[in-house]
Amino acid sequence: MDGIDRAILRKLQENGRMTATALAVGVGLTLAPCHRRLRELENNGVIRGYGVDVDPAKVDLGFEAIIFVTLRDRSSMKDFEREVGEIGQIIDAQRLFGEPDFLLRVMASDLPAYQRFYDDVLVGLPGVEKLTSTIVMKNLKSGGRLPL
């Protein structure tokens, strides 16, 4: 990966819908080499996909919670990770070093909907010993870009 590849990635992080022509101009290449580099970045898994930034409040998902999860032991870790990966309301999940074991980011329409999700889904995840929730008051920054 060289400086031109990084420039391509920076431009695409700013606007993933830009045309290949606009991208080529933006990074100082002609269309064919730019397109080749773009496909190479996609084929090598550097570019994992393209998405859209949706305003959660506009789709009735304006309630956000961060949940810290501690497991009883490591024997249920794989099952926990698999199930978390299948639950749509969990939009981010990280395994952590030390305590707690995981950090989850959950979206819901409101507090009662989150409470139902907590009671019906989160407490039933494999191996859960402890859940600690905190409610997001305000998002200061989201959709961060990698500092390329």
Tab-separated table of N, CA and C in Angstrom:
chain	number	residue	atom	x	y	z
A	1	MET	N	0.847	-1.171	0.000
A	1	MET	CA	0.000	0.000	0.000
A	1	MET	C	0.893	1.236	0.000
A	2	ASP	N	0.648	2.103	-0.945
A	2	ASP	CA	1.461	3.313	-1.051
A	2	ASP	C	0.602	4.551	-0.796
A	3	GLY	N	1.191	5.698	-1.023
A	3	GLY	CA	0.502	6.964	-0.787
A	3	GLY	C	-0.742	7.152	-1.646
A	4	ILE	N	-0.705	6.651	-2.862
A	4	ILE	CA	-1.874	6.782	-3.747
A	4	ILE	C	-3.018	5.913	-3.230
A	5	ASP	N	-2.709	4.696	-2.792
A	5	ASP	CA	-3.748	3.835	-2.216
A	5	ASP	C	-4.375	4.508	-0.995
A	6	ARG	N	-3.543	5.102	-0.165
A	6	ARG	CA	-4.059	5.799	1.021
A	6	ARG	C	-4.920	6.998	0.617
A	7	ALA	N	-4.517	7.703	-0.423
A	7	ALA	CA	-5.321	8.839	-0.909
A	7	ALA	C	-6.677	8.349	-1.412
A	8	ILE	N	-6.685	7.220	-2.114
A	8	ILE	CA	-7.946	6.628	-2.589
A	8	ILE	C	-8.840	6.325	-1.395
A	9	LEU	N	-8.280	5.716	-0.372
A	9	LEU	CA	-9.064	5.367	0.808
A	9	LEU	C	-9.582	6.608	1.536
A	10	ARG	N	-8.745	7.642	1.643
A	10	ARG	CA	-9.201	8.891	2.275
A	10	ARG	C	-10.387	9.472	1.528
A	11	LYS	N	-10.263	9.545	0.203
A	11	LYS	CA	-11.348	10.104	-0.621
A	11	LYS	C	-12.633	9.293	-0.464
A	12	LEU	N	-12.508	7.973	-0.470
A	12	LEU	CA	-13.697	7.123	-0.358
A	12	LEU	C	-14.318	7.197	1.033
A	13	GLN	N	-13.509	7.419	2.064
A	13	GLN	CA	-14.073	7.613	3.398
A	13	GLN	C	-14.885	8.900	3.460
A	14	GLU	N	-14.481	9.903	2.698
A	14	GLU	CA	-15.227	11.165	2.649
A	14	GLU	C	-16.525	11.000	1.872
A	15	ASN	N	-16.468	10.221	0.775
A	15	ASN	CA	-17.646	10.048	-0.083
A	15	ASN	C	-17.542	8.711	-0.802
A	16	GLY	N	-18.158	7.697	-0.236
A	16	GLY	CA	-18.108	6.362	-0.805
A	16	GLY	C	-18.881	6.210	-2.105
A	17	ARG	N	-19.677	7.213	-2.458
A	17	ARG	CA	-20.470	7.137	-3.683
A	17	ARG	C	-19.829	7.885	-4.851
A	18	MET	N	-18.643	8.425	-4.657
A	18	MET	CA	-18.033	9.179	-5.750
A	18	MET	C	-17.725	8.256	-6.922
A	19	THR	N	-17.814	8.804	-8.102
A	19	THR	CA	-17.541	8.015	-9.303
A	19	THR	C	-16.050	7.714	-9.403
A	20	ALA	N	-15.730	6.685	-10.158
A	20	ALA	CA	-14.327	6.339	-10.369
A	20	ALA	C	-13.602	7.482	-11.064
A	21	THR	N	-14.300	8.182	-11.938
A	21	THR	CA	-13.695	9.325	-12.641
A	21	THR	C	-13.336	10.422	-11.643
A	22	ALA	N	-14.273	10.771	-10.756
A	22	ALA	CA	-14.009	11.807	-9.755
A	22	ALA	C	-12.902	11.363	-8.797
A	23	LEU	N	-12.888	10.096	-8.461
A	23	LEU	CA	-11.851	9.557	-7.588
A	23	LEU	C	-10.483	9.674	-8.258
A	24	ALA	N	-10.420	9.302	-9.530
A	24	ALA	CA	-9.157	9.379	-10.273
A	24	ALA	C	-8.620	10.806	-10.289
A	25	VAL	N	-9.504	11.757	-10.579
A	25	VAL	CA	-9.096	13.167	-10.595
A	25	VAL	C	-8.620	13.589	-9.211
A	26	GLY	N	-9.347	13.164	-8.182
A	26	GLY	CA	-9.018	13.549	-6.808
A	26	GLY	C	-7.688	13.034	-6.301
A	27	VAL	N	-7.226	11.924	-6.874
A	27	VAL	CA	-5.947	11.362	-6.428
A	27	VAL	C	-4.843	11.518	-7.465
A	28	GLY	N	-5.158	12.176	-8.572
A	28	GLY	CA	-4.139	12.469	-9.577
A	28	GLY	C	-3.786	11.305	-10.489
A	29	LEU	N	-4.751	10.442	-10.775
A	29	LEU	CA	-4.514	9.324	-11.694
A	29	LEU	C	-5.469	9.426	-12.882
A	30	THR	N	-5.150	8.680	-13.925
A	30	THR	CA	-6.132	8.509	-14.992
A	30	THR	C	-7.079	7.392	-14.554
A	31	LEU	N	-8.172	7.242	-15.286
A	31	LEU	CA	-9.237	6.339	-14.866
A	31	LEU	C	-8.787	4.876	-14.762
A	32	ALA	N	-8.092	4.359	-15.766
A	32	ALA	CA	-7.738	2.929	-15.768
A	32	ALA	C	-6.875	2.532	-14.564
A	33	PRO	N	-5.781	3.236	-14.266
A	33	PRO	CA	-4.992	2.834	-13.098
A	33	PRO	C	-5.733	3.034	-11.773
A	34	CYS	N	-6.569	4.047	-11.717
A	34	CYS	CA	-7.352	4.270	-10.506
A	34	CYS	C	-8.324	3.113	-10.298
A	35	HIS	N	-8.995	2.721	-11.362
A	35	HIS	CA	-9.948	1.616	-11.284
A	35	HIS	C	-9.237	0.311	-10.900
A	36	ARG	N	-8.051	0.073	-11.460
A	36	ARG	CA	-7.281	-1.121	-11.126
A	36	ARG	C	-6.925	-1.136	-9.641
A	37	ARG	N	-6.458	-0.004	-9.132
A	37	ARG	CA	-6.096	0.085	-7.714
A	37	ARG	C	-7.321	-0.123	-6.815
A	38	LEU	N	-8.433	0.456	-7.214
A	38	LEU	CA	-9.662	0.320	-6.444
A	38	LEU	C	-10.076	-1.146	-6.350
A	39	ARG	N	-10.075	-1.841	-7.469
A	39	ARG	CA	-10.430	-3.271	-7.479
A	39	ARG	C	-9.445	-4.088	-6.644
A	40	GLU	N	-8.164	-3.725	-6.713
A	40	GLU	CA	-7.157	-4.430	-5.929
A	40	GLU	C	-7.401	-4.232	-4.428
A	41	LEU	N	-7.746	-3.015	-4.028
A	41	LEU	CA	-8.063	-2.744	-2.621
A	41	LEU	C	-9.295	-3.533	-2.179
A	42	GLU	N	-10.272	-3.656	-3.051
A	42	GLU	CA	-11.473	-4.444	-2.741
A	42	GLU	C	-11.129	-5.933	-2.663
A	43	ASN	N	-10.398	-6.447	-3.663
A	43	ASN	CA	-10.062	-7.874	-3.715
A	43	ASN	C	-9.172	-8.312	-2.557
A	44	ASN	N	-8.322	-7.417	-2.077
A	44	ASN	CA	-7.433	-7.733	-0.960
A	44	ASN	C	-8.104	-7.554	0.396
A	45	GLY	N	-9.360	-7.118	0.399
A	45	GLY	CA	-10.098	-6.963	1.654
A	45	GLY	C	-9.789	-5.688	2.407
A	46	VAL	N	-9.004	-4.784	1.790
A	46	VAL	CA	-8.737	-3.498	2.440
A	46	VAL	C	-10.044	-2.706	2.502
A	47	ILE	N	-10.753	-2.668	1.393
A	47	ILE	CA	-12.096	-2.083	1.363
A	47	ILE	C	-13.055	-3.239	1.612
A	48	ARG	N	-13.722	-3.202	2.777
A	48	ARG	CA	-14.606	-4.302	3.164
A	48	ARG	C	-16.012	-4.140	2.617
A	49	GLY	N	-16.370	-2.936	2.198
A	49	GLY	CA	-17.709	-2.712	1.668
A	49	GLY	C	-18.014	-1.234	1.613
A	50	TYR	N	-19.198	-0.939	1.143
A	50	TYR	CA	-19.668	0.437	1.041
A	50	TYR	C	-20.988	0.525	1.790
A	51	GLY	N	-21.236	1.633	2.439
A	51	GLY	CA	-22.448	1.748	3.243
A	51	GLY	C	-23.053	3.126	3.176
A	52	VAL	N	-24.099	3.276	3.956
A	52	VAL	CA	-24.820	4.535	4.034
A	52	VAL	C	-24.921	4.924	5.504
A	53	ASP	N	-24.866	6.211	5.799
A	53	ASP	CA	-24.958	6.728	7.155
A	53	ASP	C	-26.407	7.127	7.416
A	54	VAL	N	-27.110	6.336	8.220
A	54	VAL	CA	-28.522	6.554	8.495
A	54	VAL	C	-28.672	7.250	9.846
A	55	ASP	N	-29.510	8.278	9.912
A	55	ASP	CA	-29.800	8.964	11.164
A	55	ASP	C	-30.722	8.079	11.996
A	56	PRO	N	-30.256	7.531	13.127
A	56	PRO	CA	-31.075	6.603	13.917
A	56	PRO	C	-32.418	7.197	14.351
A	57	ALA	N	-32.443	8.467	14.719
A	57	ALA	CA	-33.686	9.083	15.180
A	57	ALA	C	-34.746	9.122	14.077
A	58	LYS	N	-34.312	9.228	12.834
A	58	LYS	CA	-35.260	9.302	11.709
A	58	LYS	C	-35.891	7.950	11.395
A	59	VAL	N	-35.320	6.871	11.949
A	59	VAL	CA	-35.874	5.531	11.723
A	59	VAL	C	-36.305	4.909	13.054
A	60	ASP	N	-36.680	5.760	14.005
A	60	ASP	CA	-37.206	5.345	15.306
A	60	ASP	C	-36.232	4.473	16.092
A	61	LEU	N	-34.951	4.826	16.042
A	61	LEU	CA	-33.936	4.151	16.843
A	61	LEU	C	-33.065	5.183	17.555
A	62	GLY	N	-33.722	6.140	18.208
A	62	GLY	CA	-33.016	7.246	18.830
A	62	GLY	C	-32.473	6.974	20.220
A	63	PHE	N	-32.666	5.777	20.747
A	63	PHE	CA	-32.173	5.426	22.080
A	63	PHE	C	-30.951	4.532	21.919
A	64	GLU	N	-29.870	4.913	22.571
A	64	GLU	CA	-28.620	4.160	22.446
A	64	GLU	C	-28.079	3.835	23.829
A	65	ALA	N	-27.618	2.611	23.994
A	65	ALA	CA	-27.013	2.191	25.257
A	65	ALA	C	-25.697	1.478	24.984
A	66	ILE	N	-24.790	1.639	25.924
A	66	ILE	CA	-23.522	0.929	25.917
A	66	ILE	C	-23.610	-0.094	27.045
A	67	ILE	N	-23.294	-1.340	26.744
A	67	ILE	CA	-23.398	-2.405	27.741
A	67	ILE	C	-22.046	-3.070	27.912
A	68	PHE	N	-21.609	-3.159	29.143
A	68	PHE	CA	-20.392	-3.889	29.489
A	68	PHE	C	-20.820	-5.271	29.962
A	69	VAL	N	-20.208	-6.302	29.393
A	69	VAL	CA	-20.592	-7.681	29.681
A	69	VAL	C	-19.413	-8.428	30.292
A	70	THR	N	-19.690	-9.090	31.402
A	70	THR	CA	-18.719	-9.980	32.013
A	70	THR	C	-19.281	-11.396	31.937
A	71	LEU	N	-18.489	-12.325	31.425
A	71	LEU	CA	-18.911	-13.725	31.345
A	71	LEU	C	-18.484	-14.473	32.603
A	72	ARG	N	-19.235	-15.544	32.924
A	72	ARG	CA	-18.914	-16.377	34.085
A	72	ARG	C	-17.542	-17.035	33.914
A	73	ASP	N	-17.297	-17.551	32.709
A	73	ASP	CA	-16.022	-18.197	32.402
A	73	ASP	C	-15.830	-18.175	30.888
A	74	ARG	N	-14.715	-18.660	30.435
A	74	ARG	CA	-14.372	-18.601	29.013
A	74	ARG	C	-15.036	-19.702	28.185
A	75	SER	N	-15.672	-20.671	28.815
A	75	SER	CA	-16.218	-21.806	28.079
A	75	SER	C	-17.365	-21.415	27.145
A	76	SER	N	-18.055	-20.330	27.430
A	76	SER	CA	-19.185	-19.918	26.589
A	76	SER	C	-18.834	-18.767	25.648
A	77	MET	N	-17.566	-18.395	25.583
A	77	MET	CA	-17.155	-17.225	24.797
A	77	MET	C	-17.544	-17.344	23.330
A	78	LYS	N	-17.255	-18.462	22.694
A	78	LYS	CA	-17.563	-18.625	21.261
A	78	LYS	C	-19.065	-18.553	21.013
A	79	ASP	N	-19.857	-19.203	21.867
A	79	ASP	CA	-21.312	-19.150	21.713
A	79	ASP	C	-21.826	-17.724	21.905
A	80	PHE	N	-21.280	-17.030	22.896
A	80	PHE	CA	-21.666	-15.638	23.131
A	80	PHE	C	-21.360	-14.794	21.900
A	81	GLU	N	-20.144	-14.913	21.376
A	81	GLU	CA	-19.739	-14.122	20.213
A	81	GLU	C	-20.610	-14.436	18.998
A	82	ARG	N	-20.918	-15.702	18.786
A	82	ARG	CA	-21.761	-16.088	17.648
A	82	ARG	C	-23.155	-15.468	17.771
A	83	GLU	N	-23.765	-15.584	18.942
A	83	GLU	CA	-25.113	-15.042	19.118
A	83	GLU	C	-25.139	-13.527	18.994
A	84	VAL	N	-24.154	-12.858	19.571
A	84	VAL	CA	-24.092	-11.395	19.462
A	84	VAL	C	-24.014	-10.979	17.997
A	85	GLY	N	-23.253	-11.715	17.204
A	85	GLY	CA	-23.116	-11.408	15.785
A	85	GLY	C	-24.406	-11.534	15.006
A	86	GLU	N	-25.373	-12.260	15.530
A	86	GLU	CA	-26.644	-12.478	14.838
A	86	GLU	C	-27.758	-11.532	15.275
A	87	ILE	N	-27.506	-10.685	16.270
A	87	ILE	CA	-28.553	-9.814	16.823
A	87	ILE	C	-28.431	-8.421	16.207
A	88	GLY	N	-29.438	-8.032	15.441
A	88	GLY	CA	-29.405	-6.764	14.724
A	88	GLY	C	-29.363	-5.525	15.592
A	89	GLN	N	-29.986	-5.548	16.758
A	89	GLN	CA	-30.008	-4.363	17.621
A	89	GLN	C	-28.647	-4.063	18.227
A	90	ILE	N	-27.760	-5.057	18.235
A	90	ILE	CA	-26.387	-4.835	18.690
A	90	ILE	C	-25.605	-4.390	17.460
A	91	ILE	N	-25.292	-3.096	17.409
A	91	ILE	CA	-24.679	-2.561	16.195
A	91	ILE	C	-23.157	-2.520	16.252
A	92	ASP	N	-22.589	-2.637	17.436
A	92	ASP	CA	-21.138	-2.736	17.601
A	92	ASP	C	-20.868	-3.688	18.756
A	93	ALA	N	-19.817	-4.459	18.644
A	93	ALA	CA	-19.430	-5.360	19.726
A	93	ALA	C	-17.922	-5.530	19.710
A	94	GLN	N	-17.310	-5.361	20.855
A	94	GLN	CA	-15.867	-5.531	20.972
A	94	GLN	C	-15.552	-6.459	22.130
A	95	ARG	N	-14.599	-7.351	21.903
A	95	ARG	CA	-14.063	-8.162	22.993
A	95	ARG	C	-12.904	-7.377	23.578
A	96	LEU	N	-12.857	-7.298	24.891
A	96	LEU	CA	-11.882	-6.463	25.579
A	96	LEU	C	-10.880	-7.305	26.352
A	97	PHE	N	-9.716	-6.726	26.611
A	97	PHE	CA	-8.773	-7.335	27.541
A	97	PHE	C	-9.224	-6.991	28.947
A	98	GLY	N	-9.056	-7.912	29.863
A	98	GLY	CA	-9.395	-7.644	31.256
A	98	GLY	C	-10.896	-7.635	31.497
A	99	GLU	N	-11.299	-6.911	32.515
A	99	GLU	CA	-12.713	-6.798	32.899
A	99	GLU	C	-13.247	-5.458	32.429
A	100	PRO	N	-14.417	-5.394	31.895
A	100	PRO	CA	-15.306	-6.473	31.509
A	100	PRO	C	-14.786	-7.184	30.258
A	101	ASP	N	-15.501	-8.230	29.858
A	101	ASP	CA	-15.059	-9.023	28.714
A	101	ASP	C	-15.456	-8.421	27.376
A	102	PHE	N	-16.632	-7.781	27.327
A	102	PHE	CA	-17.162	-7.253	26.074
A	102	PHE	C	-17.796	-5.886	26.274
A	103	LEU	N	-17.813	-5.121	25.203
A	103	LEU	CA	-18.541	-3.866	25.139
A	103	LEU	C	-19.509	-3.978	23.970
A	104	LEU	N	-20.787	-3.734	24.219
A	104	LEU	CA	-21.808	-3.793	23.184
A	104	LEU	C	-22.461	-2.428	23.039
A	105	ARG	N	-22.821	-2.081	21.826
A	105	ARG	CA	-23.572	-0.852	21.547
A	105	ARG	C	-24.910	-1.282	20.970
A	106	VAL	N	-25.981	-0.861	21.629
A	106	VAL	CA	-27.332	-1.303	21.296
A	106	VAL	C	-28.202	-0.103	20.962
A	107	MET	N	-29.040	-0.267	19.927
A	107	MET	CA	-29.996	0.766	19.538
A	107	MET	C	-31.412	0.255	19.791
A	108	ALA	N	-32.275	1.160	20.243
A	108	ALA	CA	-33.687	0.842	20.469
A	108	ALA	C	-34.494	2.106	20.211
A	109	SER	N	-35.809	1.964	20.173
A	109	SER	CA	-36.653	3.134	19.912
A	109	SER	C	-36.743	4.032	21.139
A	110	ASP	N	-36.776	3.440	22.331
A	110	ASP	CA	-36.900	4.230	23.557
A	110	ASP	C	-36.503	3.369	24.746
A	111	LEU	N	-36.579	3.929	25.948
A	111	LEU	CA	-36.182	3.204	27.147
A	111	LEU	C	-37.009	1.937	27.378
A	112	PRO	N	-38.347	1.969	27.260
A	112	PRO	CA	-39.096	0.716	27.444
A	112	PRO	C	-38.699	-0.368	26.425
A	113	ALA	N	-38.434	0.014	25.191
A	113	ALA	CA	-38.003	-0.973	24.187
A	113	ALA	C	-36.642	-1.548	24.558
A	114	TYR	N	-35.747	-0.701	25.062
A	114	TYR	CA	-34.438	-1.197	25.500
A	114	TYR	C	-34.597	-2.139	26.691
A	115	GLN	N	-35.453	-1.779	27.622
A	115	GLN	CA	-35.665	-2.613	28.800
A	115	GLN	C	-36.171	-3.993	28.395
A	116	ARG	N	-37.075	-4.064	27.423
A	116	ARG	CA	-37.561	-5.356	26.926
A	116	ARG	C	-36.420	-6.144	26.275
A	117	PHE	N	-35.604	-5.466	25.468
A	117	PHE	CA	-34.460	-6.112	24.816
A	117	PHE	C	-33.485	-6.640	25.865
A	118	TYR	N	-33.226	-5.847	26.887
A	118	TYR	CA	-32.332	-6.237	27.972
A	118	TYR	C	-32.860	-7.506	28.644
A	119	ASP	N	-34.151	-7.483	29.032
A	119	ASP	CA	-34.758	-8.604	29.753
A	119	ASP	C	-34.928	-9.844	28.883
A	120	ASP	N	-35.288	-9.661	27.622
A	120	ASP	CA	-35.612	-10.790	26.746
A	120	ASP	C	-34.412	-11.358	25.996
A	121	VAL	N	-33.398	-10.532	25.767
A	121	VAL	CA	-32.286	-10.971	24.923
A	121	VAL	C	-30.948	-10.954	25.662
A	122	LEU	N	-30.562	-9.807	26.177
A	122	LEU	CA	-29.213	-9.680	26.738
A	122	LEU	C	-28.957	-10.619	27.909
A	123	VAL	N	-29.890	-10.707	28.847
A	123	VAL	CA	-29.653	-11.561	30.012
A	123	VAL	C	-29.610	-13.039	29.642
A	124	GLY	N	-30.152	-13.397	28.482
A	124	GLY	CA	-30.162	-14.786	28.050
A	124	GLY	C	-28.989	-15.186	27.181
A	125	LEU	N	-28.082	-14.282	26.916
A	125	LEU	CA	-26.914	-14.631	26.110
A	125	LEU	C	-26.042	-15.643	26.850
A	126	PRO	N	-25.389	-16.543	26.140
A	126	PRO	CA	-24.604	-17.606	26.775
A	126	PRO	C	-23.524	-17.073	27.712
A	127	GLY	N	-23.512	-17.608	28.929
A	127	GLY	CA	-22.425	-17.353	29.868
A	127	GLY	C	-22.432	-16.015	30.567
A	128	VAL	N	-23.474	-15.214	30.395
A	128	VAL	CA	-23.473	-13.871	30.987
A	128	VAL	C	-23.552	-13.955	32.509
A	129	GLU	N	-22.593	-13.312	33.140
A	129	GLU	CA	-22.601	-13.201	34.596
A	129	GLU	C	-23.093	-11.826	35.027
A	130	LYS	N	-22.637	-10.789	34.301
A	130	LYS	CA	-22.956	-9.425	34.722
A	130	LYS	C	-23.106	-8.530	33.499
A	131	LEU	N	-24.143	-7.697	33.530
A	131	LEU	CA	-24.373	-6.672	32.509
A	131	LEU	C	-24.417	-5.324	33.203
A	132	THR	N	-23.693	-4.373	32.664
A	132	THR	CA	-23.741	-3.007	33.179
A	132	THR	C	-24.051	-2.097	32.010
A	133	SER	N	-25.162	-1.368	32.108
A	133	SER	CA	-25.587	-0.491	31.013
A	133	SER	C	-25.349	0.967	31.359
A	134	THR	N	-25.058	1.720	30.346
A	134	THR	CA	-25.039	3.164	30.466
A	134	THR	C	-25.742	3.720	29.237
A	135	ILE	N	-26.500	4.770	29.450
A	135	ILE	CA	-27.295	5.351	28.372
A	135	ILE	C	-26.510	6.483	27.724
A	136	VAL	N	-26.497	6.500	26.405
A	136	VAL	CA	-25.811	7.556	25.678
A	136	VAL	C	-26.679	8.809	25.716
A	137	MET	N	-26.135	9.880	26.251
A	137	MET	CA	-26.857	11.136	26.338
A	137	MET	C	-26.814	11.895	25.022
A	138	LYS	N	-25.631	11.908	24.402
A	138	LYS	CA	-25.444	12.682	23.179
A	138	LYS	C	-24.250	12.121	22.426
A	139	ASN	N	-24.403	11.916	21.140
A	139	ASN	CA	-23.284	11.491	20.305
A	139	ASN	C	-22.515	12.713	19.838
A	140	LEU	N	-21.267	12.765	20.200
A	140	LEU	CA	-20.427	13.889	19.799
A	140	LEU	C	-19.744	13.631	18.466
A	141	LYS	N	-19.481	12.366	18.176
A	141	LYS	CA	-18.791	12.009	16.944
A	141	LYS	C	-19.169	10.581	16.597
A	142	SER	N	-19.536	10.354	15.361
A	142	SER	CA	-19.836	8.990	14.939
A	142	SER	C	-19.365	8.815	13.508
A	143	GLY	N	-19.285	7.568	13.081
A	143	GLY	CA	-18.848	7.301	11.720
A	143	GLY	C	-17.437	7.758	11.472
A	144	GLY	N	-16.591	7.632	12.482
A	144	GLY	CA	-15.220	8.094	12.364
A	144	GLY	C	-14.478	7.450	11.200
A	145	ARG	N	-13.526	8.163	10.677
A	145	ARG	CA	-12.707	7.681	9.561
A	145	ARG	C	-11.329	7.315	10.078
A	146	LEU	N	-10.738	6.336	9.428
A	146	LEU	CA	-9.380	5.966	9.797
A	146	LEU	C	-8.423	7.099	9.422
A	147	PRO	N	-7.455	7.388	10.266
A	147	PRO	CA	-6.508	8.482	9.985
A	147	PRO	C	-5.429	8.044	8.995
A	148	LEU	N	-5.791	8.002	7.716
A	148	LEU	CA	-4.877	7.527	6.674
A	148	LEU	C	-3.988	8.636	6.152
